[in-house]
Short mmCIF file of C-alpha atoms and ligand atoms in Angstrom, two decimals:
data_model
loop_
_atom_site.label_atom_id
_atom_site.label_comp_id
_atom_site.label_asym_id
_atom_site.label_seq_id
_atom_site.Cartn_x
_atom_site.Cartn_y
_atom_site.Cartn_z
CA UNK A 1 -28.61 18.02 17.16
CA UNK A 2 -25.34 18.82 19.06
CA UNK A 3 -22.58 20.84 17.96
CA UNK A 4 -20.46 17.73 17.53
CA UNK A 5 -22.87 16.29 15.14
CA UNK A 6 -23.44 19.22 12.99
CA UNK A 7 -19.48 18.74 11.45
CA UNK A 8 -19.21 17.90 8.22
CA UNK A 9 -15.79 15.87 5.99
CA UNK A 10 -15.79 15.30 2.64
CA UNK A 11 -12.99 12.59 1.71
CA UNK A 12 -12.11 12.25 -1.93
CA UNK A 13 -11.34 8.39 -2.82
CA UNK A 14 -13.28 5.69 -1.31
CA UNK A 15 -9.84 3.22 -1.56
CA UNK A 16 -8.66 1.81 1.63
CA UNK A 17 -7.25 4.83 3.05
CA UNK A 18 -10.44 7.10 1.68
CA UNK A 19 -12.65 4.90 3.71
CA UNK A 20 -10.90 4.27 6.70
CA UNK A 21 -10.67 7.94 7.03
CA UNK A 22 -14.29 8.54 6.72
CA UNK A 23 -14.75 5.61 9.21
CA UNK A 24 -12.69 7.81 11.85
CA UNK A 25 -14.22 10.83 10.98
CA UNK A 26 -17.86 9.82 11.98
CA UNK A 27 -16.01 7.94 14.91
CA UNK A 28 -15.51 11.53 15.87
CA UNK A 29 -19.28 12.66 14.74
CA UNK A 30 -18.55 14.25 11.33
CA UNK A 31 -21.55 13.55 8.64
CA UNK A 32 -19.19 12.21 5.92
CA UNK A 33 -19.73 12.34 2.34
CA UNK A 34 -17.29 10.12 -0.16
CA UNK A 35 -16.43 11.38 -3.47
CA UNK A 36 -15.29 8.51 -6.55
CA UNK A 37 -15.92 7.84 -9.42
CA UNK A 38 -15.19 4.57 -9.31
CA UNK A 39 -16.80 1.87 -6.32
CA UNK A 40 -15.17 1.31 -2.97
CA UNK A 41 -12.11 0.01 -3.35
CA UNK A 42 -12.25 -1.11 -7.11
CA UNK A 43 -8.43 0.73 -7.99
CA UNK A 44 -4.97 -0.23 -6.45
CA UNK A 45 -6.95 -1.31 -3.29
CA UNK A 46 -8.84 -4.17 -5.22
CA UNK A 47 -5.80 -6.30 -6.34
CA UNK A 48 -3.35 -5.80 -3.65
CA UNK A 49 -2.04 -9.35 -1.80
CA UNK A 50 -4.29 -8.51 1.08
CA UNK A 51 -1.22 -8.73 3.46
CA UNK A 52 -1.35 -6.30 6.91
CA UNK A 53 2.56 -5.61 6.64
CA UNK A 54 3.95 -5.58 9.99
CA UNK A 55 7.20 -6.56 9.04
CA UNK A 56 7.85 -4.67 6.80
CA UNK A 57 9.32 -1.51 8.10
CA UNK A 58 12.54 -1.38 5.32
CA UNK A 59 11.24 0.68 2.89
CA UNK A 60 11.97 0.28 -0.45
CA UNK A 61 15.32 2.20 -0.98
CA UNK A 62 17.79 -0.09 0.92
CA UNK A 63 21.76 0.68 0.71
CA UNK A 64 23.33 -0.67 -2.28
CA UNK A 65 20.15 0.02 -4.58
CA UNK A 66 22.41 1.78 -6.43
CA UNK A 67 24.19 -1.34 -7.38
CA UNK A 68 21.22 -3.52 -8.49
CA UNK A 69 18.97 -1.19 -10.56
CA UNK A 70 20.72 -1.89 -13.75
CA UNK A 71 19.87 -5.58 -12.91
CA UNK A 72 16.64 -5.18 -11.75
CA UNK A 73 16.04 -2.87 -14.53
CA UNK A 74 17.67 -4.60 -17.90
CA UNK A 75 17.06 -8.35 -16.99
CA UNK A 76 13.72 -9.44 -18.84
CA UNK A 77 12.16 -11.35 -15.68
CA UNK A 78 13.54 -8.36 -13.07
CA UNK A 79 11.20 -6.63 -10.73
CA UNK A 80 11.85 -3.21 -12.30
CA UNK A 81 10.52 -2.10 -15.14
CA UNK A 82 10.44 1.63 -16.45
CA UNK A 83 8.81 2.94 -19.56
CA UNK A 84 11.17 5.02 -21.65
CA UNK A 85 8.58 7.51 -22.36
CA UNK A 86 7.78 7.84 -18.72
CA UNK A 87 11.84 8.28 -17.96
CA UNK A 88 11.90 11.78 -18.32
CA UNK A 89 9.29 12.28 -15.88
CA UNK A 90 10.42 10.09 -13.33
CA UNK A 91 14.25 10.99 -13.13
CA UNK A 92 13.38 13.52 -10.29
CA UNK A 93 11.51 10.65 -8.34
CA UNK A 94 14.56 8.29 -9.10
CA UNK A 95 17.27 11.09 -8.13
CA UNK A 96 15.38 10.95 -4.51
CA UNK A 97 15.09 7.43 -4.34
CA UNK A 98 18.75 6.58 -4.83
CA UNK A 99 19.41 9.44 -2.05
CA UNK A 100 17.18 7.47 0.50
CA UNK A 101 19.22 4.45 0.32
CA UNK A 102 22.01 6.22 2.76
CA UNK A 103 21.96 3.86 5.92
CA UNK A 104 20.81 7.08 8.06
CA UNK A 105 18.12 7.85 5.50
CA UNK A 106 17.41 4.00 5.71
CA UNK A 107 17.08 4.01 9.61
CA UNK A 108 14.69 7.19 9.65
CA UNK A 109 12.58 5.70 7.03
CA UNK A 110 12.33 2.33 8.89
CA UNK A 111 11.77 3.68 12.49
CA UNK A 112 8.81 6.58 10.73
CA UNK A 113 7.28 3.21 9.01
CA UNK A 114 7.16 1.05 12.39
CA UNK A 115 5.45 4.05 13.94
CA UNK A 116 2.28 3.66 12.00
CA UNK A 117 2.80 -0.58 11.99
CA UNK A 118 2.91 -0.86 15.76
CA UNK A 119 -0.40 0.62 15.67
CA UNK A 120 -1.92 -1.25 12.69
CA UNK A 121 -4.35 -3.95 14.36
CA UNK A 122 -5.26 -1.16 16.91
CA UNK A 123 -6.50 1.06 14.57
CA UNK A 124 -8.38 -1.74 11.54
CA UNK A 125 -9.42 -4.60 14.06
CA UNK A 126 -12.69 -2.64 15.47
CA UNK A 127 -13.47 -1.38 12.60
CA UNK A 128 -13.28 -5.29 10.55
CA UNK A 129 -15.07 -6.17 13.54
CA UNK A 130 -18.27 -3.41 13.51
CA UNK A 131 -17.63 -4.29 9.51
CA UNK A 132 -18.83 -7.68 10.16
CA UNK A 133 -15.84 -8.71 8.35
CA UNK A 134 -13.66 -11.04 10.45
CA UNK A 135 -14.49 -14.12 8.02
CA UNK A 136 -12.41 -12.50 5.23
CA UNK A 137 -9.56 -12.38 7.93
CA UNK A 138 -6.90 -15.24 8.08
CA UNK A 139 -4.03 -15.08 10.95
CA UNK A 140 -1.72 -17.93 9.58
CA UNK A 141 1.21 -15.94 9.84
CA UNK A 142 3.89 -15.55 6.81
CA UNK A 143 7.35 -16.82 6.08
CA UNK A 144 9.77 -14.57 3.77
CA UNK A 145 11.42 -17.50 1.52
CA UNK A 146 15.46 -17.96 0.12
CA UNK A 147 16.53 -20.35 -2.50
CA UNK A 148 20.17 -19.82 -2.08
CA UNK A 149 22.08 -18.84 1.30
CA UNK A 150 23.90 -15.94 -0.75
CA UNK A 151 20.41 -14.54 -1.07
CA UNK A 152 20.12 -14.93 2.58
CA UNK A 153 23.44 -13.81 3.58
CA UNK A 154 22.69 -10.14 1.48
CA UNK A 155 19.47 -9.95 3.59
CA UNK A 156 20.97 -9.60 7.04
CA UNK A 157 20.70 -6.07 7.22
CA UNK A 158 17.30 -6.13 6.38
CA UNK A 159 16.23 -8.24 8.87
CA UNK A 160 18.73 -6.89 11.53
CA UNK A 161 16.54 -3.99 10.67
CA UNK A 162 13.10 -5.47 11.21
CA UNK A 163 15.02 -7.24 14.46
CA UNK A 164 15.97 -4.11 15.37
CA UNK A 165 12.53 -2.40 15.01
CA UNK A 166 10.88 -5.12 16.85
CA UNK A 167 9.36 -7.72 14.29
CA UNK A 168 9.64 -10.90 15.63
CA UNK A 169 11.44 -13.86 13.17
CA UNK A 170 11.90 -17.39 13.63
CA UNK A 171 14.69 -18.49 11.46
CA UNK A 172 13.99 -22.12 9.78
CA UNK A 173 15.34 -23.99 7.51
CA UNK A 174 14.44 -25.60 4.13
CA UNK A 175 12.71 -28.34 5.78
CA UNK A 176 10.83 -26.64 8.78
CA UNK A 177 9.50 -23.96 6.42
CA UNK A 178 7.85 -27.39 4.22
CA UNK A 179 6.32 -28.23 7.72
CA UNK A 180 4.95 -25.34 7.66
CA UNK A 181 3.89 -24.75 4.08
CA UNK A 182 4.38 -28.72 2.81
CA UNK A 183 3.55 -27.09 -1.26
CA UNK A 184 6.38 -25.14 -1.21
CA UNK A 185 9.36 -25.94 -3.41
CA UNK A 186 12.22 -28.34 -2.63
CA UNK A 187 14.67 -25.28 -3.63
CA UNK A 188 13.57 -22.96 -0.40
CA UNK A 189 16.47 -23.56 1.92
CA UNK A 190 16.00 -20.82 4.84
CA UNK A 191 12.88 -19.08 5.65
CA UNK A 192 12.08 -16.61 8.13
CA UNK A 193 8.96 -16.89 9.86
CA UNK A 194 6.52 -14.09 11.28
CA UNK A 195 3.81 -15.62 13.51
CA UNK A 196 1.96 -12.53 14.42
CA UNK A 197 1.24 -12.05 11.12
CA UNK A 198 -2.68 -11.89 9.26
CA UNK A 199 -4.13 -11.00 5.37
CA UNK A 200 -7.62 -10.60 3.75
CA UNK A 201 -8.55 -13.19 2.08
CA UNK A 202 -9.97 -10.63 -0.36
CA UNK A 203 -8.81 -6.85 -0.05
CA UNK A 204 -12.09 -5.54 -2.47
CA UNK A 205 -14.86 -7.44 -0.40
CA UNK A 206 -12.67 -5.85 2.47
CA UNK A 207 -12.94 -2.18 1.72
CA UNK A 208 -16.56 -2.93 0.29
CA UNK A 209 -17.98 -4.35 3.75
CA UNK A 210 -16.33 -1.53 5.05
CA UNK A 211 -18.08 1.02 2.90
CA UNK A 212 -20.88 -0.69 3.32
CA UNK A 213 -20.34 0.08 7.27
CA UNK A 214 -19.76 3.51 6.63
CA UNK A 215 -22.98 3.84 4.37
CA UNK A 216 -25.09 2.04 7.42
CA UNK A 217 -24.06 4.68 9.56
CA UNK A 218 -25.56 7.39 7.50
CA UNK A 219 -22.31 8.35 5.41
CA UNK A 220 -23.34 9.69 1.67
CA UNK A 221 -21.00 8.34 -1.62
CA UNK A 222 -20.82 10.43 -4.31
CA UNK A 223 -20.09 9.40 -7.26
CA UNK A 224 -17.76 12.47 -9.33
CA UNK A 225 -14.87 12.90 -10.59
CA UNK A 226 -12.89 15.75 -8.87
CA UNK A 227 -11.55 18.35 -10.82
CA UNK A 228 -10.31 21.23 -8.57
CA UNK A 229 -11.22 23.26 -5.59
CA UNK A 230 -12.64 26.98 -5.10
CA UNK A 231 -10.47 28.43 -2.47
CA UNK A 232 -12.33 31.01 -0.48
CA UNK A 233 -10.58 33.65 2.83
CA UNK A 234 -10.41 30.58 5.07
CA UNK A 235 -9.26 27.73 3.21
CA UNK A 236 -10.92 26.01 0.63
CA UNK A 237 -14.65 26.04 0.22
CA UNK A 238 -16.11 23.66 -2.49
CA UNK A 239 -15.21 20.96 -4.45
CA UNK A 240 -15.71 21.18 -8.18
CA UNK A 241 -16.86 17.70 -9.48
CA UNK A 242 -17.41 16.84 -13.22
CA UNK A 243 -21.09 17.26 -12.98
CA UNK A 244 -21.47 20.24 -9.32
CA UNK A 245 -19.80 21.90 -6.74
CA UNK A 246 -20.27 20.43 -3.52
CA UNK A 247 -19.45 23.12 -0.15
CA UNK A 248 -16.87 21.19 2.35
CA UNK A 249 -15.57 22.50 5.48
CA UNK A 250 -13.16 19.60 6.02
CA UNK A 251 -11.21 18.26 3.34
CA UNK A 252 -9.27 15.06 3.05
CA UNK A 253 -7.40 13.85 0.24
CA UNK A 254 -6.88 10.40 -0.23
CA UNK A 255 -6.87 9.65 -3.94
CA UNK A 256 -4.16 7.26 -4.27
CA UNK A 257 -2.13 8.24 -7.21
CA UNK A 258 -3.81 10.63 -8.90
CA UNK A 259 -3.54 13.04 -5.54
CA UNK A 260 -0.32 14.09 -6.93
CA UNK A 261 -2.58 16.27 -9.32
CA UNK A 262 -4.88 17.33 -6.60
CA UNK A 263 -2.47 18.21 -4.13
CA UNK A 264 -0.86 20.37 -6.68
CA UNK A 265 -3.54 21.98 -7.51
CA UNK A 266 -4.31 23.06 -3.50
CA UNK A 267 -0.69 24.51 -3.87
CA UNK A 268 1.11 21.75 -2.28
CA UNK A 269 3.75 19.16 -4.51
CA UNK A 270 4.81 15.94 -4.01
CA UNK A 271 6.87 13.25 -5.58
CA UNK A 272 3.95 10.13 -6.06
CA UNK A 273 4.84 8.10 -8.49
CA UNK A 274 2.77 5.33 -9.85
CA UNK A 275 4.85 2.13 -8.67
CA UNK A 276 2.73 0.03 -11.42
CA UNK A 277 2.11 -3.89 -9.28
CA UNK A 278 0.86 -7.05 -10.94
CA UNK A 279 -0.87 -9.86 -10.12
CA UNK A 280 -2.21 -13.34 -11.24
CA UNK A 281 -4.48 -14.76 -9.57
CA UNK A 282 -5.00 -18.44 -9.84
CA UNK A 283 -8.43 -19.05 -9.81
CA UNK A 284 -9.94 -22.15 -7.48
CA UNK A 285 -6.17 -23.22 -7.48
CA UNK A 286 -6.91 -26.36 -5.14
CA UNK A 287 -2.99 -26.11 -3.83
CA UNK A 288 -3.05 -25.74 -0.20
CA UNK A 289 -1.85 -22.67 1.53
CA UNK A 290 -1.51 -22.19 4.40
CA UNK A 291 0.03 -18.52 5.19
CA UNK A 292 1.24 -15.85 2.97
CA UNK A 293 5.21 -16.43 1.35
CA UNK A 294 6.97 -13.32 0.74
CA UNK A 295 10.14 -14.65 -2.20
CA UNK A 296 13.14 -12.56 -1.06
CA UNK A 297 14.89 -13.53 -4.30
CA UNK A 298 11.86 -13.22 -6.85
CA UNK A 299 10.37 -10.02 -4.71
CA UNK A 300 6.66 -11.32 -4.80
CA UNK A 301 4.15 -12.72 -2.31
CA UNK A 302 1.48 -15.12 -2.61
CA UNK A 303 -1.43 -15.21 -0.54
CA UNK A 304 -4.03 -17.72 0.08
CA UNK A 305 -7.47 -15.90 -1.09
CA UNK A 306 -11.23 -17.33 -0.94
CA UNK A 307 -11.23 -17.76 -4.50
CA UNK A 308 -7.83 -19.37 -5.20
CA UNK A 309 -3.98 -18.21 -4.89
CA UNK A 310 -2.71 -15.03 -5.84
CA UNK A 311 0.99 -13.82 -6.47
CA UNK A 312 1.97 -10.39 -7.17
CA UNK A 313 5.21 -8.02 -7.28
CA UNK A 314 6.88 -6.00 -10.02
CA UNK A 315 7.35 -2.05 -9.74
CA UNK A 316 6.86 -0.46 -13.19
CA UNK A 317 7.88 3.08 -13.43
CA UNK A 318 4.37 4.62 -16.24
CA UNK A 319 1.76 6.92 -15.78
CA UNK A 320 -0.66 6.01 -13.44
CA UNK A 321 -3.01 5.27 -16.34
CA UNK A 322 -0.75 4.02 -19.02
CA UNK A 323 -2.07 0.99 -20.77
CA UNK A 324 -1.23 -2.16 -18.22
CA UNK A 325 1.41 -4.36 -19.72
CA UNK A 326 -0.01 -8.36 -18.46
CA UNK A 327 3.65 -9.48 -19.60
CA UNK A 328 4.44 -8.88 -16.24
CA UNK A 329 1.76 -10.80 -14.46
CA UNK A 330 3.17 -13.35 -16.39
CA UNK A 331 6.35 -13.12 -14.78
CA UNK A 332 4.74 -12.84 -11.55
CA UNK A 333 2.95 -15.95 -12.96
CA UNK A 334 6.32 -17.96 -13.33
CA UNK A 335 7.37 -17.22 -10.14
CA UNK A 336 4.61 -18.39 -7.87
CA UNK A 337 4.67 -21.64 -10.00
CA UNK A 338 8.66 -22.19 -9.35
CA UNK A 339 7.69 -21.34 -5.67
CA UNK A 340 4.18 -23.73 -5.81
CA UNK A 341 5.07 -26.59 -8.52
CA UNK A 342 1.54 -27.57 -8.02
CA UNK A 343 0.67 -24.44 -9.58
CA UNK A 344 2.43 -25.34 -12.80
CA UNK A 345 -0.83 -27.27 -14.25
CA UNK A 346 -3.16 -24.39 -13.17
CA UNK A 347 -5.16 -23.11 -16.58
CA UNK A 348 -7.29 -20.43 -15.31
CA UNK A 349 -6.03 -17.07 -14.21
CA UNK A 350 -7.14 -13.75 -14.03
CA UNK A 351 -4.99 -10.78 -14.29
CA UNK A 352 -4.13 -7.34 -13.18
CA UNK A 353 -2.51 -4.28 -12.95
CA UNK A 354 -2.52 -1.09 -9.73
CA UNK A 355 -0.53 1.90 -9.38
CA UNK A 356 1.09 1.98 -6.18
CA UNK A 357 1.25 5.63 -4.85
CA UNK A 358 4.75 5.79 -4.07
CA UNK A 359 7.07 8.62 -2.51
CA UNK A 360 11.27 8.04 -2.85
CA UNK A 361 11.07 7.57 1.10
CA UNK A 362 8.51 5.08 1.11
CA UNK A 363 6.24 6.99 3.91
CA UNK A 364 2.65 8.20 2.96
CA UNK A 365 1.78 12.31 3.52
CA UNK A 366 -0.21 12.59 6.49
CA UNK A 367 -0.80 15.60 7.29
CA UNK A 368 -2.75 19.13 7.22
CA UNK A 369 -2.05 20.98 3.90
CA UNK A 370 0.39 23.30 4.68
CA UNK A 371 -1.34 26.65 2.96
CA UNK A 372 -4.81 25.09 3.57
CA UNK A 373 -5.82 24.49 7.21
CA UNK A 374 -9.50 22.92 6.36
CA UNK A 375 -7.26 20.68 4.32
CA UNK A 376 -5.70 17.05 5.11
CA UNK A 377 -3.74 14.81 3.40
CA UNK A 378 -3.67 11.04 3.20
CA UNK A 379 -1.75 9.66 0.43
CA UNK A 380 1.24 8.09 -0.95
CA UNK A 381 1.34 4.59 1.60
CA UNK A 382 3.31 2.62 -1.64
CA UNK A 383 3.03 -1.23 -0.68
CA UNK A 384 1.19 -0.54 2.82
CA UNK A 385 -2.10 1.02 1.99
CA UNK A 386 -3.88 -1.94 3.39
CA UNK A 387 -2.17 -1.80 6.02
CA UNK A 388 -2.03 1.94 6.90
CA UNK A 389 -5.08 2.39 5.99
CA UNK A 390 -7.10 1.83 9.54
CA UNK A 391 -3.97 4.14 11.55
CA UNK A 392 -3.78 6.68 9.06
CA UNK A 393 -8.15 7.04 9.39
CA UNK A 394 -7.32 7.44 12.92
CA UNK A 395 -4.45 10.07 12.66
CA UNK A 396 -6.72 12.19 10.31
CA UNK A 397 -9.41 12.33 12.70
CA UNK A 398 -7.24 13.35 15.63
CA UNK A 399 -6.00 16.11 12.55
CA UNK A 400 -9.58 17.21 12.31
CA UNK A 401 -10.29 17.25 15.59
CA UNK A 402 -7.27 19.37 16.76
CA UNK A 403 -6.04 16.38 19.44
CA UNK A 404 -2.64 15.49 19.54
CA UNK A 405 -1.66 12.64 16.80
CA UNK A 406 -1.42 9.54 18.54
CA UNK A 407 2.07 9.05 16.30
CA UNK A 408 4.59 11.64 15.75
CA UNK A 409 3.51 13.14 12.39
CA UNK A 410 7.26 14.56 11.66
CA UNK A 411 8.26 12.25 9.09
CA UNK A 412 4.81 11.99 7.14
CA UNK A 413 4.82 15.98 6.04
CA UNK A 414 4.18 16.95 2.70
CA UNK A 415 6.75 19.81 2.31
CA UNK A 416 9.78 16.99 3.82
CA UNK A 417 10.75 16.17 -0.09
C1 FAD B 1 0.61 -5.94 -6.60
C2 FAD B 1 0.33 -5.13 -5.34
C3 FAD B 1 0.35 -5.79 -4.13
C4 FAD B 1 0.11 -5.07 -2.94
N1 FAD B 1 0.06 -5.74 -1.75
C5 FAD B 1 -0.21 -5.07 -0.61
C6 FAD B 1 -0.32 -5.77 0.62
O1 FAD B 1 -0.22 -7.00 0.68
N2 FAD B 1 -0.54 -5.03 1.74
C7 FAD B 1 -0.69 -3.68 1.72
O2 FAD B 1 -0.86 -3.07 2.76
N3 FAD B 1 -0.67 -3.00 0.55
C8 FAD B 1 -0.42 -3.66 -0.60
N4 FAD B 1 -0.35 -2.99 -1.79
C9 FAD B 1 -0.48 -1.52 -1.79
C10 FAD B 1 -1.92 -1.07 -1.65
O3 FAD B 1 -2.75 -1.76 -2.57
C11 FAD B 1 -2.04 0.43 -1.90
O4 FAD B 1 -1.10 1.11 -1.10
C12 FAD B 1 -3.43 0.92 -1.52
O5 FAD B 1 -4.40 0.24 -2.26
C13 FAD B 1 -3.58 2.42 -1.73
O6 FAD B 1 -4.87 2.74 -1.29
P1 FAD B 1 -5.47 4.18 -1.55
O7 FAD B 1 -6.80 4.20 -0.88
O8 FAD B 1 -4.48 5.21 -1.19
O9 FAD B 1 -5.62 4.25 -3.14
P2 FAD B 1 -6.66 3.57 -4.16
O10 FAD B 1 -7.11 2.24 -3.67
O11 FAD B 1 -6.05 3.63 -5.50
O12 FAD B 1 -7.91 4.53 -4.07
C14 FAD B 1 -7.88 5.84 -4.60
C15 FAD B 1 -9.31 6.20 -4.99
O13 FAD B 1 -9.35 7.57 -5.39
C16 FAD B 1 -10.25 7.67 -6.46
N5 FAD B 1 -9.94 8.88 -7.21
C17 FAD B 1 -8.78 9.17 -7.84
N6 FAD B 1 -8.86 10.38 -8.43
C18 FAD B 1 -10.09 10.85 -8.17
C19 FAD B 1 -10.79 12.05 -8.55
N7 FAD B 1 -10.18 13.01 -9.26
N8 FAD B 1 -12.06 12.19 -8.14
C20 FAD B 1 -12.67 11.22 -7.40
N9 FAD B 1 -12.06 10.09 -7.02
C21 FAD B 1 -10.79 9.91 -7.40
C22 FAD B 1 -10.03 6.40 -7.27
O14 FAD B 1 -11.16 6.13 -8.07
C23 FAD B 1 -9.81 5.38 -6.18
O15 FAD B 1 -11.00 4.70 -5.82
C24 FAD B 1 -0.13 -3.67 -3.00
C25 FAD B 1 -0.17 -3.03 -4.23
C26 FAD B 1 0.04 -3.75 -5.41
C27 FAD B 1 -0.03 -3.03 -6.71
#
């Protein structure tokens, strides 16, 4: 056996971003081993709306925010939604968020976030394709959808920004955007389309045909609950799992969510915050789709899926694990059927709830720990983790492997906050 082949990575969390890492890690000739509890992709990766983001490079903190979160927060159908229990906890996070929304902030953010999407289909598309997995891929572009031309008129910076950051938009009107999706409601009156746009048609068979890839070539899943680390002279040395303690020499986190804990415990804290989305899926809707429709005004997307439609949004400020509250896939609900009125009639839904793993600045930590150097990071991608999922596999790999990141890593450092 070679050197090369004699490495060996342990990634805890087999979501998106756990797997694609492992992925890139035997790319490079590491013997992988995946620690969850829980099946590939079964958390925040399982209900996502499958979209690969490449326009959206405005993060999440825009300027004005300031102005809108009572709104967004108070209004019973807003996108918002905080728990008062949780408040206490999250003021920090909030305090950081508002700050982002400074136009400079605004313009950093964007540009870091268009970084890692200019290299999106680079990075997943070999990997779907070893997967096996092009069939759950659809390319029909997506349009982002106004129902009033004030809405429209308050969105020109954020799509002078996308403009700007080089997502390209065809501007339509009311009618066009029916030519293109003939479902959609007579109240759209502008649209903007992006062409070069794709989704999964199911983000859990997704990360599952990619685990299943990664278990074909000879990876190992583990299935433990992590509970903490034994930190030996040169970094750390084991993980300790609910039921062993497994030796690692290279460690990556990617844990969604709950790496907030984990991280903290290797020394190292961040501001994640569970950004709690919803969906409702409508099962076998027979209401043809033909692209994804992102609702400026309602802030939710639907996406054509193999089993039916699904719409999803809402940001709900609880614990990670808080009991989900399906009030708000209701919402979600309403929307998609003001959007689709052919949805209105649709009886049979299914429902659910993710944390998002959110940071105020709405980029993920990539990055080697900075106390631990056996240690990587690879958390926190928000509304992206589909999408960054493939790129960030590939940046920890080049971490790993002491190359030079293919993107400038800068703005994805854990001790930025
Ligand atoms: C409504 C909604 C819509 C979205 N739409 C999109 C979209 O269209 N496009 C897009 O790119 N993104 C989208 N997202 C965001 C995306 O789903 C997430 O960013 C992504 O799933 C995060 O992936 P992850 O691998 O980091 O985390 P997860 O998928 O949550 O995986 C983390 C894994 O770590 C495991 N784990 C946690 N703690 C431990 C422990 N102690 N020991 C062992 N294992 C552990 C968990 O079991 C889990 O499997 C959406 C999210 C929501 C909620």
């Amino acid at each position: 056996m070679s050197e090369r082949a004699k490495k060996s990575a342990t990634v805890v969390g087999a979501g998106m971003v756990g797997v694609c890492c492992a992925l890139y890690l035997q790319n490079e000739g590491y013997e992988v081993t995946v620690i969850d509890l829980n099946g590939p992709g079964e958390k925040t990766s399982s209900g996502n709306l499958g979209g690969f983001g490449v326009a959206s490079c405005p993060p999440a903190a825009m300027p004005g925010i300031i102005k809108q979160v009572p709104d967004m927060l108070f209004k019973e159908t807003a996108p918002l939604k905080l728990r008062w229990r949780h408040a206490v906890t999250a003021l920090p996070w909030f305090i950081r968020f508002i700050a982002q929304s400074r136009r400079s902030n605004v313009e950093a953010n964007a540009r870091a976030r268009q970084s890692l999407l200019d290299k999106v289909h680079a990075a997943i598309d070999p990997l779907i394709a070893e997967a096996g997995a092009q069939d759950l891929m659809n390319s029909a572009g997506l349009m982002f959808t106004f129902e009033t031309e004030a809405a429209f008129q308050k969105s020109t910076y954020a799509f002078d920004l996308r403009k700007r950051n080089g997502v390209e938009l065809d501007l339509l009107n009311g009618n066009e955007a029916r030519q293109v999706e003939p479902n959609l409601s007579e109240n759209v009156v502008r649209a903007y389309r992006v062409a070069n746009f794709s989704n999964t048609a199911d983000p859990l068979r997704l990360v599952q045909a990619l685990a299943q890839l990664f278990l074909a070539r000879g990876g190992i899943h583990h299935r433990a609950e992590v509970r903490g680390f034994r930190v030996g002279s040169e970094g750390v040395d084991a993980v300790l799992t609910d039921t062993s303690e497994m030796p690692v020499e290279v460690l990556v986190l990617a844990a969604g969510v709950w790496s907030r804990p984990l991280a903290k415990q290797l020394g190292t804290s961040v501001p994640l915050e569970a950004e709690r989305g919803y969906h409702t899926h409508f099962l076998g809707s027979q209401v043809a789709m033909t692209g994804a429709i992102m609702s400026v005004e309602r802030h939710v997307a639907v996406t054509p899926m193999l089993e039916g439609i699904r719409v999803g949004g809402m940001a709900e400020f609880a614990g990670p694990d808080a009991p989900a509250d399906m009030r708000y896939a209701k919402i979600v609900r309403a929307h998609a059927q003001a959007l689709f009125p052919g949805l209105s009639s649709h009886k049979e839904f299914s429902e659910w709830m993710g944390p998002r793993p959110s940071h105020p600045d709405a980029k993920p930590v990539i990055a080697r720990s900075p106390l631990h150097r056996n240690v990587l990071f690879a958390f926190g991608h928000d509304h992206l983790g589909l999408t960054f999922g493939g790129i960030t596999g590939k940046l920890i790999s080049e971490l790993a492997t002491d190359n030079t990141p293919s993107v400038d890593l800068e703005p994805f450092r854990p001790d930025r906050f």
